[in-house]
Each structure stands twice: as C-alpha cells, then as structure tokens.
CSV table of C-alpha atoms and ligand atoms in Angstrom, one decimal:
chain,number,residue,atom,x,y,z
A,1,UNK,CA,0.0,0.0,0.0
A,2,UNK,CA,2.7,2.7,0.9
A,3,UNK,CA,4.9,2.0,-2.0
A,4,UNK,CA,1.6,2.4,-4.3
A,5,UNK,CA,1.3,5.8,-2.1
A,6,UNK,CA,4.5,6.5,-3.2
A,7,UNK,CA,4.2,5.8,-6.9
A,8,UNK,CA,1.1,7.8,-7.3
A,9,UNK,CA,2.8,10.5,-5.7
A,10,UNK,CA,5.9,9.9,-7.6
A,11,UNK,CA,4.0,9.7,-10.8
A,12,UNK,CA,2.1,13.5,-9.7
A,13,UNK,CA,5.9,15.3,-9.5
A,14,UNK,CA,4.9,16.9,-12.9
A,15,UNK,CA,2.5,19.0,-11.0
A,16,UNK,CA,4.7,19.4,-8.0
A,17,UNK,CA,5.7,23.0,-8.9
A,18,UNK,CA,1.4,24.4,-9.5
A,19,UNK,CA,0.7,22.4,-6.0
A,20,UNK,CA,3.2,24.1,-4.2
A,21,UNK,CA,2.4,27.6,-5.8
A,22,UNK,CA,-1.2,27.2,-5.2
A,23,UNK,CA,-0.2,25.9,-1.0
A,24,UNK,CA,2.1,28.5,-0.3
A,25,UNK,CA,-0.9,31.5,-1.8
A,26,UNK,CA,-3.2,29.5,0.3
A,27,UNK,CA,-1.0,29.8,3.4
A,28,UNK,CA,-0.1,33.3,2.6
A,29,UNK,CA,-3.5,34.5,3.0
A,30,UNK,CA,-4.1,32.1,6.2
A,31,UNK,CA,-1.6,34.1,7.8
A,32,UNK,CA,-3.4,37.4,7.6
A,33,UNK,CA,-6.8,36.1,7.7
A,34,UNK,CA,-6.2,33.5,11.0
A,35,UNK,CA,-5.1,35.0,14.5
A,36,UNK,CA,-5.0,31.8,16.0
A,37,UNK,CA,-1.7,30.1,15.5
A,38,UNK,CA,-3.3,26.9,16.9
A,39,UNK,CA,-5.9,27.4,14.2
A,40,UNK,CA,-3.1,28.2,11.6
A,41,UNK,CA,-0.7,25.0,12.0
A,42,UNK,CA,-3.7,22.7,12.2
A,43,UNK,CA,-5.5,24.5,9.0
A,44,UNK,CA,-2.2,24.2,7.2
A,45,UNK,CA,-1.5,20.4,8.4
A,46,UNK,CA,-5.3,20.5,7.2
A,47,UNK,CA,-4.6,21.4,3.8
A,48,UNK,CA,-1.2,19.6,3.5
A,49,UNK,CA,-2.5,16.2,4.3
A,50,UNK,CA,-5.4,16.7,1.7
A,51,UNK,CA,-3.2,18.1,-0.8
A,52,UNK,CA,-1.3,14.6,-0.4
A,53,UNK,CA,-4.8,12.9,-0.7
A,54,UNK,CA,-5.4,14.6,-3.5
A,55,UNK,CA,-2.2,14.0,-5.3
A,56,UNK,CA,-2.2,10.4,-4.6
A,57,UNK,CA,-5.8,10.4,-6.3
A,58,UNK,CA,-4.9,12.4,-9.4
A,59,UNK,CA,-1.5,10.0,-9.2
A,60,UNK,CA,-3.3,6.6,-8.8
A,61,UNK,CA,-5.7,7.8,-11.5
A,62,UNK,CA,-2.6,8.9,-14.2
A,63,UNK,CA,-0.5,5.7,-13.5
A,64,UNK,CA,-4.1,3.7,-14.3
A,65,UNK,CA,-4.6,5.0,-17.8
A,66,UNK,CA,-0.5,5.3,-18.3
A,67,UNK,CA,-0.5,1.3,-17.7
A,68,UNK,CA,-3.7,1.5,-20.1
A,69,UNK,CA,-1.8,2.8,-23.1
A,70,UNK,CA,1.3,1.1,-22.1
A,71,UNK,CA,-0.7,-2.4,-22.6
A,72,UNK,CA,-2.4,-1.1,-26.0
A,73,UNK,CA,1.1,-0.1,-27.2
A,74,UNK,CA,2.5,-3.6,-25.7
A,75,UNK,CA,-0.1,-5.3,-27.6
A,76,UNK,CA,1.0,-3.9,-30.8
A,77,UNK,CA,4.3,-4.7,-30.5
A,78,UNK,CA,3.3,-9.0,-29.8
A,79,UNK,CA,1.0,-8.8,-32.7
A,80,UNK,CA,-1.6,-9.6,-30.0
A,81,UNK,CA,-4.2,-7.2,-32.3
A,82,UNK,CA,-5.9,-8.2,-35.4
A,83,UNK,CA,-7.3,-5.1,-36.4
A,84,UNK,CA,-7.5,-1.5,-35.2
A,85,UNK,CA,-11.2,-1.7,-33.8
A,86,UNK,CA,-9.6,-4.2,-31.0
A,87,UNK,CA,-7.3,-1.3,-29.8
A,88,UNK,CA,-9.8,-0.1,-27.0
A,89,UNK,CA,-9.1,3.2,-24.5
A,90,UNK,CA,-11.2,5.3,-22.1
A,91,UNK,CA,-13.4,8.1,-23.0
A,92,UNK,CA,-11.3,11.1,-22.4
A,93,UNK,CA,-8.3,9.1,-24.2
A,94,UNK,CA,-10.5,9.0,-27.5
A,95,UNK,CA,-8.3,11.2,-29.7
A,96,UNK,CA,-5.0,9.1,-28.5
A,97,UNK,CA,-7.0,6.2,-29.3
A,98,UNK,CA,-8.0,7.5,-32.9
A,99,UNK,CA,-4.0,8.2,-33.2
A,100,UNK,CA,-2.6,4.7,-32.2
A,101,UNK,CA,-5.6,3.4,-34.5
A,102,UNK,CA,-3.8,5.0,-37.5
A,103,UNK,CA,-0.3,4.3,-36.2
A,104,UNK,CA,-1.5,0.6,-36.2
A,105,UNK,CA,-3.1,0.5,-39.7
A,106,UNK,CA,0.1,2.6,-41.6
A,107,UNK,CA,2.0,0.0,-39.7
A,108,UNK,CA,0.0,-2.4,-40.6
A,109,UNK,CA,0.2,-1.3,-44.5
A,110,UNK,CA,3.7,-0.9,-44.2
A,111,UNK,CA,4.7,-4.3,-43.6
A,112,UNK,CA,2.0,-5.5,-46.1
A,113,UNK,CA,3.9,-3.3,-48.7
A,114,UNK,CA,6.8,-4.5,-47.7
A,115,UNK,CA,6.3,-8.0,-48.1
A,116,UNK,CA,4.9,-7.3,-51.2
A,117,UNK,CA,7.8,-6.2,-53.2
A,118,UNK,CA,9.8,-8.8,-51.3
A,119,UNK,CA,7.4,-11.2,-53.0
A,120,UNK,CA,7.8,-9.2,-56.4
A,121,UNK,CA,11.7,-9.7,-55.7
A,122,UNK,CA,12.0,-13.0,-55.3
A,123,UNK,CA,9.8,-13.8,-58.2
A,124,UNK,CA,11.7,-11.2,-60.5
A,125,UNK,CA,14.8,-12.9,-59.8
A,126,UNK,CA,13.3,-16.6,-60.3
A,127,UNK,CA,11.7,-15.3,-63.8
A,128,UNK,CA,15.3,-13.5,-64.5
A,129,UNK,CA,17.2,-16.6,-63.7
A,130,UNK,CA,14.7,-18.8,-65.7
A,131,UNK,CA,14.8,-16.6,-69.0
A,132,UNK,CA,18.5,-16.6,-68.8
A,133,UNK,CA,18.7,-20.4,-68.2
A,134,UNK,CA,16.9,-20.9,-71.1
A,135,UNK,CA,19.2,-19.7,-73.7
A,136,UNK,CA,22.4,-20.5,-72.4
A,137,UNK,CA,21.3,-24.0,-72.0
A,138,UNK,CA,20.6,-24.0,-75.7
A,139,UNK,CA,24.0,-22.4,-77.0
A,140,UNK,CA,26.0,-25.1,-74.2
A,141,UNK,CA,23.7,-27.7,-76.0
A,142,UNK,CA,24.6,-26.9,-79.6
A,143,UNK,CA,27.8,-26.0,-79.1
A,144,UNK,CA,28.7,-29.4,-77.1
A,145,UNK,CA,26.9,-30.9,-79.9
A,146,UNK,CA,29.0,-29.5,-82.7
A,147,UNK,CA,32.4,-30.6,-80.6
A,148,UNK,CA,31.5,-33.8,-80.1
A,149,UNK,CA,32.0,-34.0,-84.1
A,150,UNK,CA,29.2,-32.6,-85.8
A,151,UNK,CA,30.9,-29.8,-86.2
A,152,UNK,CA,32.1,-32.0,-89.6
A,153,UNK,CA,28.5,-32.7,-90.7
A,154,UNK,CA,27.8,-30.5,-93.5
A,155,UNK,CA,24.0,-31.3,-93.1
A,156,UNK,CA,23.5,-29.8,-89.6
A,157,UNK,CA,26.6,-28.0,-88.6
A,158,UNK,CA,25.6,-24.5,-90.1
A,159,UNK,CA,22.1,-25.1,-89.0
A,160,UNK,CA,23.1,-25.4,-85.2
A,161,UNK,CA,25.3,-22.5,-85.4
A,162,UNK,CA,22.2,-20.2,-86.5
A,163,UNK,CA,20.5,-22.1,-84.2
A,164,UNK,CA,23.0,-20.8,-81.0
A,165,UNK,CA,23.3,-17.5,-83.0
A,166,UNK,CA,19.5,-16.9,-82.6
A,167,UNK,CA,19.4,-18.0,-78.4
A,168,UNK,CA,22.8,-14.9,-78.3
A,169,UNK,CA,20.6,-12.4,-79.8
A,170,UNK,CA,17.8,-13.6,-77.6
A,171,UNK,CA,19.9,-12.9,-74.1
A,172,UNK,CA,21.5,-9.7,-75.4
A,173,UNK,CA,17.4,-8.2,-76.1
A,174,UNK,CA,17.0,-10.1,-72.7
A,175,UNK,CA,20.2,-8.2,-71.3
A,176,UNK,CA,19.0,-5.0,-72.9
A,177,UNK,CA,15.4,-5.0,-71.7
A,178,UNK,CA,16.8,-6.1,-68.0
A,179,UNK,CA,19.1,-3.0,-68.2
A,180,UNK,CA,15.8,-0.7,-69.1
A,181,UNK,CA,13.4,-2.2,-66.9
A,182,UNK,CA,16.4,-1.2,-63.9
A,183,UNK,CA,17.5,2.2,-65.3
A,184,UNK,CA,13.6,2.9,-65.1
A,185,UNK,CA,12.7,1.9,-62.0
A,186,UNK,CA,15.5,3.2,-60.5
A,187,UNK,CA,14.8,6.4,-61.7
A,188,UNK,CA,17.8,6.8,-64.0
A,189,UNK,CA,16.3,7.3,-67.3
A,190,UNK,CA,16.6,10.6,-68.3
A,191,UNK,CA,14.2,11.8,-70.3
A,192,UNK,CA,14.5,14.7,-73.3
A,193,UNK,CA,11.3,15.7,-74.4
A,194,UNK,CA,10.8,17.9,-77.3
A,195,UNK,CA,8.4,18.5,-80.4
A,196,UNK,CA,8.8,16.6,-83.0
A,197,UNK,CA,7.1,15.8,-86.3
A,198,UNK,CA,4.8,13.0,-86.0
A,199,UNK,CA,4.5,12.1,-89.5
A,200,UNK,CA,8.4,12.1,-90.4
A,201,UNK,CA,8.6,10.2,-87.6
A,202,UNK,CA,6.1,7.5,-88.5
A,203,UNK,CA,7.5,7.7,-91.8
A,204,UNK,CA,10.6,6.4,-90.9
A,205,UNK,CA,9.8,3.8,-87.8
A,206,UNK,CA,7.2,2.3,-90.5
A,207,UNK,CA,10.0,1.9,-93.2
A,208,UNK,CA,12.2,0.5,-90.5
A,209,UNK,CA,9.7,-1.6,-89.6
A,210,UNK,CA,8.3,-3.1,-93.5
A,211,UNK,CA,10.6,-5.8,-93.7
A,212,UNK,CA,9.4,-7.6,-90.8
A,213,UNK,CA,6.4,-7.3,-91.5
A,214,UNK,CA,6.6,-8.5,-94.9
A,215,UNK,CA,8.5,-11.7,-94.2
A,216,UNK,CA,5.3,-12.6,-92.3
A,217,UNK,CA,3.3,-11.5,-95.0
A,218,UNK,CA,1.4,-8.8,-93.2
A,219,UNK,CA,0.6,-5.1,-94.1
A,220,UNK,CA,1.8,-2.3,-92.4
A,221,UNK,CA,0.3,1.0,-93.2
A,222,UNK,CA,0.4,4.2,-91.6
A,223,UNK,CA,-2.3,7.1,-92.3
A,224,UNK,CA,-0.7,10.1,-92.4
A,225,UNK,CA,-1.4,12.8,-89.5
A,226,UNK,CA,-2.2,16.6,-90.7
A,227,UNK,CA,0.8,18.0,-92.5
A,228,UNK,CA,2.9,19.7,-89.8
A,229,UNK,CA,1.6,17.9,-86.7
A,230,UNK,CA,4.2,18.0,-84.0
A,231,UNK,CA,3.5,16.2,-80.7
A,232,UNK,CA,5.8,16.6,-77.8
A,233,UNK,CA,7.6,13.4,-76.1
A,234,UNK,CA,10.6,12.0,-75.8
A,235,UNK,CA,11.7,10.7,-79.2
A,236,UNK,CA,14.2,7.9,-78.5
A,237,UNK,CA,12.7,6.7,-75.7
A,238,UNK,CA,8.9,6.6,-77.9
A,239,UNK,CA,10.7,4.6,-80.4
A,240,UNK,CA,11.1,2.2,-77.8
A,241,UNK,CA,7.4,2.1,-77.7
A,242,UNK,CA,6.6,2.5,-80.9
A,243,UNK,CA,8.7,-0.5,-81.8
A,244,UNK,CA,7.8,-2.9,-79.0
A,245,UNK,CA,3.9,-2.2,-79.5
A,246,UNK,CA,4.7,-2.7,-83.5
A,247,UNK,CA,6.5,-6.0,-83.2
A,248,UNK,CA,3.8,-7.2,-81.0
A,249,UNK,CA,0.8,-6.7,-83.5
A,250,UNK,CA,2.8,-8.0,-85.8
A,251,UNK,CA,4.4,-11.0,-83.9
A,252,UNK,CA,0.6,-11.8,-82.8
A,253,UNK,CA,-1.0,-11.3,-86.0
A,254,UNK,CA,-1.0,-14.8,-88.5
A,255,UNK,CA,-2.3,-12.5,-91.3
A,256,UNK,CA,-3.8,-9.2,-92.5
A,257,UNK,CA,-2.7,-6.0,-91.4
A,258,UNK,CA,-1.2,-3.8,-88.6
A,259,UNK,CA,-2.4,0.1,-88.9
A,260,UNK,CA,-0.6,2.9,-87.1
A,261,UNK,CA,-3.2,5.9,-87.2
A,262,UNK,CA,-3.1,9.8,-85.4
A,263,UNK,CA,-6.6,10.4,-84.2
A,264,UNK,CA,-6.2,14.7,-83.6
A,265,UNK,CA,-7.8,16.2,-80.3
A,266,UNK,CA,-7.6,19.7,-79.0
A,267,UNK,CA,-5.3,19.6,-77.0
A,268,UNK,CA,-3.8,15.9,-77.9
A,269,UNK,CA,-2.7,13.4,-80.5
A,270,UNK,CA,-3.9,10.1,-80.0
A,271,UNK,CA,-1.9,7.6,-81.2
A,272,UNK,CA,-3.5,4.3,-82.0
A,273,UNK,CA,-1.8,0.8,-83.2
A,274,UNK,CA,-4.4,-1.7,-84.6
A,275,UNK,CA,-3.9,-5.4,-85.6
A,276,UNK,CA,-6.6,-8.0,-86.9
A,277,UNK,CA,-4.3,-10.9,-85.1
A,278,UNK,CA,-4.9,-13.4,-82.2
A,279,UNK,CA,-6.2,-11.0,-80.0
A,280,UNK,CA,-6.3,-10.9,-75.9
A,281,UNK,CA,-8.3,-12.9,-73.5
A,282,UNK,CA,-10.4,-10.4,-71.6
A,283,UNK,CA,-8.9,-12.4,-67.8
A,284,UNK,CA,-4.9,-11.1,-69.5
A,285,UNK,CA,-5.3,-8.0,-70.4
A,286,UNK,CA,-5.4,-6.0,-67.2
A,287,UNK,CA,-1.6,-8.5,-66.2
A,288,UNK,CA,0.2,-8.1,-69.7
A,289,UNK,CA,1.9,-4.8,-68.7
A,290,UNK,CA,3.6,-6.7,-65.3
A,291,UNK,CA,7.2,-8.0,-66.2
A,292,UNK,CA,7.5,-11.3,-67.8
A,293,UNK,CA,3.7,-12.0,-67.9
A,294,UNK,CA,2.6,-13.7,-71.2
A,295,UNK,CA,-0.8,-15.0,-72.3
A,296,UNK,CA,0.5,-17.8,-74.0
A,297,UNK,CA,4.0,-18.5,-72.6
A,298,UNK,CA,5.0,-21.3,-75.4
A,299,UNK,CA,3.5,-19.2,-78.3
A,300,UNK,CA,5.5,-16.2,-76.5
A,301,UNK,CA,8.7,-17.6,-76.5
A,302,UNK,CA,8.4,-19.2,-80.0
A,303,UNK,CA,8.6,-16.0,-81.5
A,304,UNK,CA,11.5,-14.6,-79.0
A,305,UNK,CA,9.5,-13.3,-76.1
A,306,UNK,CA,10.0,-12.9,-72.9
A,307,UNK,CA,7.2,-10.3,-71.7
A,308,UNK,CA,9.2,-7.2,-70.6
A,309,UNK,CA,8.2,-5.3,-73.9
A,310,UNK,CA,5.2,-4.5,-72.5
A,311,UNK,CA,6.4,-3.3,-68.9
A,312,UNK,CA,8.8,-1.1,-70.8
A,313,UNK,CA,6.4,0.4,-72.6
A,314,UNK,CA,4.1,1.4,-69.9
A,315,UNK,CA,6.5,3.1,-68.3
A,316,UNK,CA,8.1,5.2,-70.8
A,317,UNK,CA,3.8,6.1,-71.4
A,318,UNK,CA,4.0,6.8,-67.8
A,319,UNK,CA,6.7,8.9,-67.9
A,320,UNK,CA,5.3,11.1,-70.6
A,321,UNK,CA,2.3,11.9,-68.0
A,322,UNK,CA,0.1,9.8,-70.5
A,323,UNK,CA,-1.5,6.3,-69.9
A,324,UNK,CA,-1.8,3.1,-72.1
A,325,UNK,CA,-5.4,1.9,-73.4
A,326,UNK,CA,-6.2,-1.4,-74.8
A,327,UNK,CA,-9.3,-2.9,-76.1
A,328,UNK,CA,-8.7,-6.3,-77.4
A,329,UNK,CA,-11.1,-9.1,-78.9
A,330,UNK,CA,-10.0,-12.7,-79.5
A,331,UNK,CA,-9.3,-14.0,-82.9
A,332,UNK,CA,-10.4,-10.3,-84.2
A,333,UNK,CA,-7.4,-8.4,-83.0
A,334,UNK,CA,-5.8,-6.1,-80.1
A,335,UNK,CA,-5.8,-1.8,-80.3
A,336,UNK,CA,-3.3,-0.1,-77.9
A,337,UNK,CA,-3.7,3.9,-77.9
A,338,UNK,CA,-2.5,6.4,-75.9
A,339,UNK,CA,-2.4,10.2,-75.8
A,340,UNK,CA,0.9,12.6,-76.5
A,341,UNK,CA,0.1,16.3,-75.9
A,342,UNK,CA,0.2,18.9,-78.9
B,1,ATP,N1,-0.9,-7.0,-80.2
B,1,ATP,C1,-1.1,-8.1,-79.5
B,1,ATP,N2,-1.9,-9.1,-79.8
B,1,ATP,C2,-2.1,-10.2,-79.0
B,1,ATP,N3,-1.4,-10.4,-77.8
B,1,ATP,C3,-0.5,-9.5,-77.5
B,1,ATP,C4,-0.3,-8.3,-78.2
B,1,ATP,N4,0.6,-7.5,-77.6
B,1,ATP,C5,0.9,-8.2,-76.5
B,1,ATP,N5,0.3,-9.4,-76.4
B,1,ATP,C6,0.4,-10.4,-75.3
B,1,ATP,O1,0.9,-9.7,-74.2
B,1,ATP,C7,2.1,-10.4,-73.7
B,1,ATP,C8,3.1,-9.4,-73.2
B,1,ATP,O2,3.6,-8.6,-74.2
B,1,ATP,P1,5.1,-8.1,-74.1
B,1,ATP,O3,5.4,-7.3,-75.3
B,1,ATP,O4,5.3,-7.6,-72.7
B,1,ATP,O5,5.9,-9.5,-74.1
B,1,ATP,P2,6.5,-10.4,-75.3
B,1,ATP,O6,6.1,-9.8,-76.6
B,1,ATP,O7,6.0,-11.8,-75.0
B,1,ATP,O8,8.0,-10.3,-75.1
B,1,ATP,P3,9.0,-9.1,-75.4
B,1,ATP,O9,8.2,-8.0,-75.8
B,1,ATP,O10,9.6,-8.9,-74.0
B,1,ATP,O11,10.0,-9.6,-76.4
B,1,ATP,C9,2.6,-11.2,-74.9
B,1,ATP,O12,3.3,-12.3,-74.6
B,1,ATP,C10,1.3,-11.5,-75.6
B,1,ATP,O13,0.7,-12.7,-75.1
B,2,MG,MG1,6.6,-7.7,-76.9
C-alpha cells in the first residue's frame, strides 16, 4: 500500500511545482486572515495532508490509464491485435486512441507493402534466372553438340550454329530489356522531351519496320497525321514504344494488317496501333503490362519473347504523364492507344 502511495505521488511530480504555488498562496492568506496560530498550524497540516490525498488520487488515477496505453502499445508490438477496432481506450483518451488506431493500420500497410515487393523480388529474380537459363542452356547444348564432331557434318553444322546465333541475340534483347526495366525503376532514365514531327517520324519507324512485317506477309500502313503535326515526347525513348507495341501486333497477327493511325484532339494526338491478329483474352489484359507475364508463354517464347516489352512500354507512357489503353477481342485483333500532348 505505501509504495503504491509512493508511486502515485511519484507519478504527480509533474504538477509538483502548481501544488506548491497554489499551497504557499493559500498559506499566505491564512496568515493574515487566521489570529489563532493553533488554528493556523492545524489549518495548514489541514490542507497539507489533503493536498497529499489529492495528489495520490490524481497519481493513482494517471498511472491507471498510463498502464492503459502502455498495454495497447505492448499489444501492438506482440502482434496480439488483429485489427485497429480491437485497440480499446477510455473516454477522455478518444483522440490518443483515434491516433494509435492510425499508427497501427500505416503500420499495418507498411509491412503489407513491404512484403509485397519482397514477393515481387523473389519472383523477379526466379523469372530472371529462368529466361537466362533458357538460352544458355541452348547455345551449351549446340555448341557441345557441334564438338563432339558434328561440327564436320555438313547437313547440320551450319544449322546449329544459327541455331545458337539466334538464343545470343535472344539474351542480349533479354540483357538490354533487363538493363531498361532497372535504369527505369530506379529512376535513371533521363528523359528529353521535345516537339517533334509525328508524320516524319512515323514515316521512318514504318520503313524501318516493313521488312518484318513483310517476311510474315502482313501489311503495315500508316495514315498520315495533318501535314505539320508536331506532338511533344521523348523521341528515342517513344521509339522504344513505338517498336515494342509494333512488333507485338505484328508477332501476334498470322495475317492481314497492322495500322498505325493519329486520331487529332484539341489539346492531344492520339496515337492508336491496330492489328486484326490473335487477340487478348479479356482475364490477361489487365496483367500483360507486369514483367514477364505472357498469355500464351509457349507461343510467347516461340517468337523470341520474354514479356518485358510491354512493362517497358508502360513506363516510358507513364513517364510522358500519359497512360496506355487497350481494347482487345480474340481471334479479331488487339488496339493499344495512348495520348501525347500537342
Ligand atoms: N498485339 C497483341 N496481340 C495479342 N497479344 C498481345 C499483343 N501484344 C501483347 N500481347 C500479349 O501480351 C504479352 C506481353 O507482351 P510483351 O510485349 O510484354 O511481351 P512479349 O512480346 O511476349 O515479349 P518481349 O516484348 O519482351 O519480347 C505477350 O506475350 C502476348 O501474349
Ligand atoms: Mg513484346
């Protein structure tokens, strides 16, 4: 009992300096109002001892909801809460309580969010390690082969070569894309953005472009822009786009025709690339911008893919402020737009 006494009084020393003030007034004015020192000395032993009373309430009283928000904060700390609504403190202590609410769920998020791109890192590296073990396998495999004499057989010798030739070009657009996807994210691309004209531009990305297209037997057109149009963006870094969002319609198109077309608003160019190929199952399209995600893996990596091309793209779009749009039907064909201010 005494050494509770003596923490409530303890836990009071904060107002130890007001009590005293407010005692020495008191017996200040004693003095003039009371003849009787008899009177006095008791009065003031009076008002000492309930002074004490007092304090050890007010003490007794702080310690109690003290040890209150001590338990909530212990509580938090052992994961003993599930959710902010168990968090529970008196009346007067509502605001705290709102406070330590919010300190729980941003805590709470946090660590969420933080497990999350842990997740997003081990998977990274796991897709990362598995597109890279995929080529190199290959080459070790043709290359072994071709030592182990059929480097002499005229009938296969030059094919296997190609063969390996292919998988290096394969790991250096790997390399490259790995390099982007980093220099992005990291926040190292620099960006140059300046006007440019959109149909010289188009011009010369479509003639780069013809050939492949043509081996596969597949139009390309462009319609033309109005004469003059200039649209501001980063030019290097659009080609990027352009030329990953191009040799997708055309990689995913068996046959007919891949259009490039300027739709003119107000204020913006919208740039729209059409294809009548394979098309998008409507349960893909909102995951074909995440790294390495491919609706048909096997068909993907046929024609050289590994899924970054889209992830790229999106944020270089992102980048210029803008945002990528697609609307896709299957066995009809796929239309990614987005805008580029005027
Ligand atoms: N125009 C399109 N038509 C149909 N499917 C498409 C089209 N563009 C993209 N896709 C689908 O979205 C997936 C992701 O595209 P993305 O460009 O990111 O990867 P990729 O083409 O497989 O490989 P990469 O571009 O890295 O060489 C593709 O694998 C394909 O399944
Ligand atoms: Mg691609």
């Amino acid at each position: 009992m005494w050494n509770e006494v003596k923490t409530n009084l303890s836990s009071t020393k904060v107002y130890l300096k007001e009590f005293l003030f407010f005692v020495t007034i008191l017996i200040f004015l004693l003095f003039f109002i009371v003849e009787n020192k008899i009177i006095l000395i008791t009065v003031i032993a009076l008002i000492l001892l309930f002074g004490l009373i007092f304090l050890n309430f007010i003490g007794y009283k702080r310690n109690r909801e003290l040890k209150a928000i001590e338990s909530v904060i212990l509580g938090i700390r052992n994961n003993t809460f599930n959710q902010a609504e168990e968090i529970k403190l008196k009346e007067n202590l509502r605001s705290l309580q709102e406070e330590i609410k919010q300190m729980f769920e941003k805590e709470r998020n946090d660590i969420e969010y933080l497990k999350r791109l842990e997740r997003m890192r081990t998977e990274f590296l796991a897709n990362v390690s598995h597109e890279l073990r995929t080529p190199i396998f290959a080459i070790q495999g043709y290359i072994e082969t071709l030592l182990n004499g059929a480097i002499d057989d005229e009938k296969v010798n030059k094919n296997f070569l190609d063969k390996a030739n292919q998988h290096t070009i394969n790991l250096s657009n790997l390399l490259n894309d790995l390099i982007d996807i980093s220099m992005i994210e990291s926040g190292e691309m620099r960006m140059s953005y300046r006007y440019f004209n959109i149909n010289d531009y188009f011009g010369q990305i479509t003639h780069e472009m013809m050939p492949i297209a043509q081996e596969k037997g597949i139009e390309l057109i462009y319609h033309p822009a109005k004469e003059g149009l200039q649209l501001f963006g980063d030019k290097n870094r659009l080609k990027q786009v352009f030329i990953n969002l191009i040799t997708n319609a055309i990689k995913y198109t068996e046959k007919g025709k891949v259009e490039v077309l300027i739709e003119e608003e107000p204020k913006y160019g919208k740039i729209i690339i059409r294809d009548t190929g394979i098309g998008i199952p409507p349960e893909d399209i909102n995951r074909i911008f995440e790294r390495f995600y491919r609706v048909d893996k096997a068909r993907s990596r046929a024609v050289g893919g590994t899924g970054l091309g889209l992830a790229i793209v999106k944020h270089i779009i992102e980048a210029h402020n803008s945002k990528i749009e697609v609307k896709s039907e299957l066995g009809v064909g796929s239309e990614f737009s987005f805008m580029l201010k005027k």
